[in-house]
Amino acid sequence: MKKVIAIIAAAAMVMSFAGCGKERKSSLRDAEPKTVIGGTDAPTDIEVSDDKETAKDAKTEDKKTADNKSEDTQDAKSSENTQSSAANTREEEQEKVTPTFKYFVSGADADYDKTMKTIEALKSEYKDRVIFDIVNVDEDPQALENFAMVKDNTPYLIMLNTTNDICALRPKINSQKELKVEIDNALK
């Protein structure tokens, strides 16, 4: 394998030296690339002209190329920023969730029947805009283990807003007016 690489390198040097005696081109644009073993195409035999006009044209062409690259870079960055902004907006829109009304009750609550009627009225009013999760701690004692603050504080409201953040923690709340205020705040 080392012999093959050495032979290829030697052949590349021979090809490079063989091209030295050929006619030189007057500018970079007119140069013809030579194929080098290894697959790279690069101009290997270019002469810089003493002619001021040709040199000036070459500099102007180089400047235009650089300006075009700069514009392309700015356009690409602008496009990336627009796409990034649109993606962020989509993410924000996608992150919005239906608010959750998590409400803990107990049959031992003083106004249990009134509270349940209030919940039914709220469910019918907000049915498509809010998820109602009513937990009776008498039927689900594990809820008291998972939500220790609820013990001896029922009815207890935990309200989650459209970004799934807790926006209300309200113990001993059963007023329909107060519950509606919490729901409306969560929907904002």
Short mmCIF file of C-alpha atoms in Angstrom, two decimals, residues 12-169:
data_model
loop_
_atom_site.label_atom_id
_atom_site.label_comp_id
_atom_site.label_asym_id
_atom_site.label_seq_id
_atom_site.Cartn_x
_atom_site.Cartn_y
_atom_site.Cartn_z
CA ALA A 12 1.78 13.79 -9.39
CA MET A 13 5.15 15.56 -9.11
CA VAL A 14 6.09 14.56 -12.65
CA MET A 15 2.77 15.88 -13.97
CA SER A 16 3.26 19.10 -12.05
CA PHE A 17 6.76 19.65 -13.46
CA ALA A 18 5.64 18.73 -16.97
CA GLY A 19 3.13 21.58 -16.92
CA CYS A 20 5.75 24.22 -16.05
CA GLY A 21 6.93 24.72 -19.62
CA LYS A 22 3.50 25.33 -21.16
CA GLU A 23 2.25 28.75 -22.34
CA ARG A 24 1.16 30.90 -19.44
CA LYS A 25 -2.33 32.40 -19.28
CA SER A 26 -2.88 36.14 -18.86
CA SER A 27 -5.46 36.11 -16.07
CA LEU A 28 -7.09 33.92 -13.49
CA ARG A 29 -10.34 33.75 -15.48
CA ASP A 30 -8.58 32.39 -18.55
CA ALA A 31 -6.62 29.73 -16.69
CA GLU A 32 -7.51 26.12 -17.35
CA PRO A 33 -7.38 23.84 -14.35
CA LYS A 34 -5.14 20.86 -14.43
CA THR A 35 -6.32 17.56 -13.01
CA VAL A 36 -4.11 16.39 -10.20
CA ILE A 37 -3.97 12.74 -9.22
CA GLY A 38 -6.19 12.40 -6.21
CA GLY A 39 -9.13 14.10 -7.90
CA THR A 40 -8.63 17.80 -7.13
CA ASP A 41 -8.97 20.32 -9.92
CA ALA A 42 -6.96 23.45 -9.34
CA PRO A 43 -5.20 25.92 -11.58
CA THR A 44 -1.50 25.16 -11.38
CA ASP A 45 0.02 27.38 -14.04
CA ILE A 46 -1.15 31.01 -13.86
CA GLU A 47 0.88 34.12 -14.56
CA VAL A 48 -0.04 37.49 -13.15
CA SER A 49 -0.09 39.98 -16.01
CA ASP A 50 1.94 43.15 -16.00
CA ASP A 51 -0.83 44.74 -18.04
CA LYS A 52 -2.55 47.20 -15.64
CA GLU A 53 -5.91 46.95 -17.39
CA THR A 54 -6.04 43.16 -17.06
CA ALA A 55 -4.98 43.36 -13.40
CA LYS A 56 -7.66 46.00 -12.74
CA ASP A 57 -10.33 43.79 -14.38
CA ALA A 58 -9.23 40.83 -12.26
CA LYS A 59 -9.46 42.92 -9.06
CA THR A 60 -12.92 44.21 -10.03
CA GLU A 61 -14.09 40.66 -10.72
CA ASP A 62 -12.69 39.46 -7.37
CA LYS A 63 -14.48 42.32 -5.56
CA LYS A 64 -17.80 41.49 -7.29
CA THR A 65 -17.43 37.84 -6.29
CA ALA A 66 -16.72 38.81 -2.67
CA ASP A 67 -19.72 41.21 -2.62
CA ASN A 68 -22.00 38.50 -4.02
CA LYS A 69 -20.80 36.04 -1.38
CA SER A 70 -21.46 38.64 1.34
CA GLU A 71 -24.99 39.28 0.02
CA ASP A 72 -25.64 35.54 -0.19
CA THR A 73 -24.48 35.15 3.42
CA GLN A 74 -26.73 38.02 4.57
CA ASP A 75 -29.68 36.58 2.63
CA ALA A 76 -29.06 33.16 4.17
CA LYS A 77 -28.87 34.66 7.68
CA SER A 78 -32.06 36.65 7.08
CA SER A 79 -33.79 33.54 5.80
CA GLU A 80 -32.57 31.55 8.83
CA ASN A 81 -33.85 34.26 11.20
CA THR A 82 -37.24 34.29 9.48
CA GLN A 83 -37.44 30.51 9.59
CA SER A 84 -36.30 30.46 13.21
CA SER A 85 -38.88 33.09 14.17
CA ALA A 86 -41.62 31.16 12.37
CA ALA A 87 -40.51 27.95 14.09
CA ASN A 88 -40.59 29.66 17.49
CA THR A 89 -44.08 30.97 16.79
CA ARG A 90 -45.24 27.50 15.78
CA GLU A 91 -43.68 26.05 18.93
CA GLU A 92 -45.44 28.64 21.08
CA GLU A 93 -48.72 27.86 19.37
CA GLN A 94 -48.13 24.13 19.75
CA GLU A 95 -47.21 24.48 23.41
CA LYS A 96 -50.62 25.92 24.26
CA VAL A 97 -52.77 23.32 25.91
CA THR A 98 -56.31 23.18 27.18
CA PRO A 99 -56.38 24.47 30.77
CA THR A 100 -57.09 21.91 33.48
CA PHE A 101 -59.48 22.48 36.37
CA LYS A 102 -58.32 19.93 38.97
CA TYR A 103 -60.74 20.05 41.85
CA PHE A 104 -60.61 17.94 45.00
CA VAL A 105 -63.83 17.33 46.94
CA SER A 106 -64.99 15.22 49.86
CA GLY A 107 -68.44 14.02 50.91
CA ALA A 108 -67.63 15.50 54.33
CA ASP A 109 -67.51 19.06 52.88
CA ALA A 110 -70.17 21.36 54.40
CA ASP A 111 -71.73 22.34 51.04
CA TYR A 112 -70.89 19.19 49.06
CA ASP A 113 -74.19 19.07 47.10
CA LYS A 114 -74.07 22.79 46.28
CA THR A 115 -70.42 22.45 45.20
CA MET A 116 -71.21 19.56 42.85
CA LYS A 117 -74.05 21.58 41.23
CA THR A 118 -71.64 24.48 40.76
CA ILE A 119 -69.12 22.15 39.10
CA GLU A 120 -71.80 20.80 36.73
CA ALA A 121 -72.76 24.37 35.76
CA LEU A 122 -69.11 25.25 35.08
CA LYS A 123 -68.62 22.07 33.04
CA SER A 124 -71.52 22.94 30.77
CA GLU A 125 -70.30 26.54 30.34
CA TYR A 126 -66.62 25.74 29.67
CA LYS A 127 -66.94 22.20 28.29
CA ASP A 128 -64.93 22.77 25.08
CA ARG A 129 -62.32 25.10 26.58
CA VAL A 130 -61.36 23.51 29.91
CA ILE A 131 -60.59 19.96 31.07
CA PHE A 132 -62.41 19.19 34.30
CA ASP A 133 -60.71 16.66 36.59
CA ILE A 134 -62.84 16.22 39.70
CA VAL A 135 -61.25 14.03 42.39
CA ASN A 136 -63.28 12.74 45.32
CA VAL A 137 -60.70 12.08 48.03
CA ASP A 138 -63.13 9.70 49.79
CA GLU A 139 -63.07 7.42 46.73
CA ASP A 140 -59.38 8.01 45.90
CA PRO A 141 -57.35 8.17 49.15
CA GLN A 142 -54.09 8.05 47.18
CA ALA A 143 -54.88 11.57 45.96
CA LEU A 144 -54.26 12.76 49.51
CA GLU A 145 -50.82 11.12 49.43
CA ASN A 146 -49.97 12.70 46.06
CA PHE A 147 -51.40 16.10 46.99
CA ALA A 148 -50.71 16.52 50.71
CA MET A 149 -51.88 20.15 50.76
CA VAL A 150 -55.41 18.96 49.96
CA LYS A 151 -55.86 17.03 53.23
CA ASP A 152 -58.42 18.80 55.42
CA ASN A 153 -58.68 21.63 52.84
CA THR A 154 -61.39 20.36 50.48
CA PRO A 155 -62.80 21.62 48.24
CA TYR A 156 -59.39 22.50 46.78
CA LEU A 157 -58.69 23.90 43.32
CA ILE A 158 -55.49 23.47 41.33
CA MET A 159 -55.86 25.39 38.05
CA LEU A 160 -53.43 24.86 35.16
CA ASN A 161 -53.31 27.48 32.39
CA THR A 162 -52.69 27.20 28.62
CA THR A 163 -48.95 26.66 29.12
CA ASN A 164 -49.62 23.91 31.67
CA ASP A 165 -48.38 26.06 34.55
CA ILE A 166 -50.19 26.23 37.89
CA CYS A 167 -52.01 29.55 37.93
CA ALA A 168 -54.19 28.98 41.02
CA LEU A 169 -53.98 27.00 44.26
#
